[in-house]
Short mmCIF file of C-alpha atoms in Angstrom, two decimals:
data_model
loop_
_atom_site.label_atom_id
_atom_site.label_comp_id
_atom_site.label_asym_id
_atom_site.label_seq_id
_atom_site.Cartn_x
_atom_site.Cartn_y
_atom_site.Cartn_z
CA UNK A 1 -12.37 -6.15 -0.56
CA UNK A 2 -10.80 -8.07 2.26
CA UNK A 3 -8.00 -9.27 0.08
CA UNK A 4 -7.17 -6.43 -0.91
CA UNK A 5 -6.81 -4.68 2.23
CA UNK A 6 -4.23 -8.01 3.14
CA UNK A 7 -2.46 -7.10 -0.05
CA UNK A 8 -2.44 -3.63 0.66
CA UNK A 9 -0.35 -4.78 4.21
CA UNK A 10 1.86 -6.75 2.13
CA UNK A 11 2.48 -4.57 -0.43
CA UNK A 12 3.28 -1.65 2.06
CA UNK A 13 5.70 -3.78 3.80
CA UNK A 14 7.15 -4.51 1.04
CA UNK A 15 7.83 -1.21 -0.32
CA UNK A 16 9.13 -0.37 2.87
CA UNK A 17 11.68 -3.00 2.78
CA UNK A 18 12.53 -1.62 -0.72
CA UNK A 19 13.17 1.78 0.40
CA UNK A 20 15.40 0.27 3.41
CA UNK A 21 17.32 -1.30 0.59
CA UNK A 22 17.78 1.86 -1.59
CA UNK A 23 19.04 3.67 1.01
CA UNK A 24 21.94 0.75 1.60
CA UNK A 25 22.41 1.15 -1.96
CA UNK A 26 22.79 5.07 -2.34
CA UNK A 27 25.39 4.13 0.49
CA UNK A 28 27.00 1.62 -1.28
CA UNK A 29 27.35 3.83 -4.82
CA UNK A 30 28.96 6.58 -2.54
CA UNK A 31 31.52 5.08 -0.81
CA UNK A 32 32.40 2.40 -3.75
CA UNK A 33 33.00 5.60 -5.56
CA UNK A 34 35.45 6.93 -2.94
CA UNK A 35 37.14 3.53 -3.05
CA UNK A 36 38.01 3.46 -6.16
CA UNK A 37 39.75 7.05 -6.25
CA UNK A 38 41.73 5.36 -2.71
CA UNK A 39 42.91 2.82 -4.75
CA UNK A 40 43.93 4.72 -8.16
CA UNK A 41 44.61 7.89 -6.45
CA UNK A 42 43.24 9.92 -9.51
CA UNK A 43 40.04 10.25 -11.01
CA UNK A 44 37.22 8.10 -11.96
CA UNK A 45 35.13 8.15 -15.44
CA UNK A 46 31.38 8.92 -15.71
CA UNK A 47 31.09 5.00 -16.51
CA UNK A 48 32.79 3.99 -13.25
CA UNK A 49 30.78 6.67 -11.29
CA UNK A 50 27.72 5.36 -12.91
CA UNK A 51 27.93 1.79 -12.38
CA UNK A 52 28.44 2.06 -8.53
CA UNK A 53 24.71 3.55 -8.34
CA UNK A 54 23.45 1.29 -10.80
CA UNK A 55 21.78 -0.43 -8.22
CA UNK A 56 20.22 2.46 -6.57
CA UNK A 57 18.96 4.18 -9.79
CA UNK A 58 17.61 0.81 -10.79
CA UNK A 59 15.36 -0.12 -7.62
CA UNK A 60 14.42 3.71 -7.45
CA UNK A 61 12.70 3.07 -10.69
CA UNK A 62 10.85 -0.25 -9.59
CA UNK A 63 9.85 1.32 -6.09
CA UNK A 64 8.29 3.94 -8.37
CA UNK A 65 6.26 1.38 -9.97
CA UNK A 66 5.76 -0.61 -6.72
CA UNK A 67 3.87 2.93 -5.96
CA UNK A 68 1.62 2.82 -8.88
CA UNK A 69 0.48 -0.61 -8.43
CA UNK A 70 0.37 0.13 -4.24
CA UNK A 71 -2.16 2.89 -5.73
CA UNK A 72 -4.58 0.78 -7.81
CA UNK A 73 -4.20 -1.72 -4.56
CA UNK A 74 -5.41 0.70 -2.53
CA UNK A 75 -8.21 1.72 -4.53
CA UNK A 76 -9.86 -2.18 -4.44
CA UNK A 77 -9.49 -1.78 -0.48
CA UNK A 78 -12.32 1.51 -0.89
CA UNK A 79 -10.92 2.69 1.87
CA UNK A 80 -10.61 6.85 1.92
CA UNK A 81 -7.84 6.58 3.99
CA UNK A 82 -5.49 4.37 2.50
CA UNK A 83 -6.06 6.01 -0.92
CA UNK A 84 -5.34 9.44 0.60
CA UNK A 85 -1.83 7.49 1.96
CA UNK A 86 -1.23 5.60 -1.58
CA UNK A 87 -1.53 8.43 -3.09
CA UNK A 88 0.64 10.50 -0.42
CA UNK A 89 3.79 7.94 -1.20
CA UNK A 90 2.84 7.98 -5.01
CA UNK A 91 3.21 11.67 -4.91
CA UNK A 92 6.26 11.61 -2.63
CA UNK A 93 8.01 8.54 -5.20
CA UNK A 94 7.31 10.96 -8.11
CA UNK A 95 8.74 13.70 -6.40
CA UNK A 96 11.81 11.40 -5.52
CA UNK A 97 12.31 10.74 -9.25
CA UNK A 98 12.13 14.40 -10.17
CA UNK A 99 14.49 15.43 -7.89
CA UNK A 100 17.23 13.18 -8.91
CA UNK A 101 16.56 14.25 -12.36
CA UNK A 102 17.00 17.96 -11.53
CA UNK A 103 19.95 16.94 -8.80
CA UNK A 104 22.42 17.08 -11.32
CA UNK A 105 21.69 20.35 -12.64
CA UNK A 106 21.18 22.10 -9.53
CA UNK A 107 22.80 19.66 -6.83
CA UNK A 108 22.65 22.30 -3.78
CA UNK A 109 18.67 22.43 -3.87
CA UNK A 110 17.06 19.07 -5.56
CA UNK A 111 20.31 16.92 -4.78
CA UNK A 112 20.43 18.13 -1.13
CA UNK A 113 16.52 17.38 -1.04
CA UNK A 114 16.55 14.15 -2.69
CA UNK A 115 18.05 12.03 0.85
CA UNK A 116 16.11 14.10 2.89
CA UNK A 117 13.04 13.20 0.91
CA UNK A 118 14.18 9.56 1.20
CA UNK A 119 13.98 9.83 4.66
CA UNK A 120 10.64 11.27 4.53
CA UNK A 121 9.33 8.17 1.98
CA UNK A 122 10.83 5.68 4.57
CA UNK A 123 8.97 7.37 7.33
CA UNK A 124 5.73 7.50 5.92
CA UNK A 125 5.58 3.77 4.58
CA UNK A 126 6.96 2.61 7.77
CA UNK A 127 4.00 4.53 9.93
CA UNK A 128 1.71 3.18 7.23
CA UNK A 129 3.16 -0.06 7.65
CA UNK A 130 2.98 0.00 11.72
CA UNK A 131 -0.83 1.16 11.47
CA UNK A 132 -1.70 -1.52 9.38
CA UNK A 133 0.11 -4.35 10.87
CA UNK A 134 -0.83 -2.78 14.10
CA UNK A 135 -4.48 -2.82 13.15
CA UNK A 136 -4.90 -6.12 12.55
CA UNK A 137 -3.29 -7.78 15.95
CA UNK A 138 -6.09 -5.02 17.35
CA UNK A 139 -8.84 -6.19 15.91
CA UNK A 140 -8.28 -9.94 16.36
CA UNK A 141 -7.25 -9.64 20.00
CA UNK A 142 -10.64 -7.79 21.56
CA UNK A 143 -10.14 -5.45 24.74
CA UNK A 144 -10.19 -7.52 27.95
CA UNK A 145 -12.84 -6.24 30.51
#
């Protein structure tokens, strides 16, 4: 039970990091996309649209994942709490992944939510993150008197 609660730290760090990443990424796809309509001065294909989020539709998938197995981690810490906040960011990855899917069909509503709910992801895993790593240095360093 002890290791999993360390991998549970890990993993949550982790998966923050990942999230930090995607978000460079979703930046990167944007303005590589504006780039290359400076340079041509016309407009781009789907392909060339496509392949400057590649990287940010990619890791979006494995964070998902990462959020499964961060789920089944937290269940072999039997902790109520982090189960309730595994399953809080598995929810909040699935909804990430739905949203982009229905972005493109209705881009003012689940396209406008999809960064916002980023933002939200990275929040939550980083206060998740804090508390554990937080939780540790508190329980190894006792109160003076």
């Amino acid at each position: 039970m002890k290791a999993f609660q360390a991998i549970y730290r890990v993993w949550v760090t982790i998966l923050t990091a990942a999230v930090v990443l995607q978000i460079f990424f979703a930046g990167y796809g944007a303005f590589d996309n504006v780039h290359k309509l400076d340079k041509d001065g016309s407009t781009i294909d789907q392909d060339s649209y496509n392949h400057s989020f590649d990287p940010h539709i990619a890791l979006g998938y494995f964070i998902w994942l990462g959020g499964v197995l961060f789920l089944l981690i937290s269940f072999g810490t039997r902790t109520r709490s982090k189960i309730y906040r595994a399953l809080g960011v598995f929810g909040l990855l699935t909804l990430q992944i739905l949203l982009a899917w229905i972005g493109y069909g209705v881009p003012y509503v689940a396209g406008g939510l999809h960064p916002i709910n980023a933002f939200i992801i990275l929040g939550f895993l980083a206060s998740i993150t804090y508390r554990e790593w937080r939780g540790e240095r508190a329980v190894a360093e006792p109160a003076a008197a």
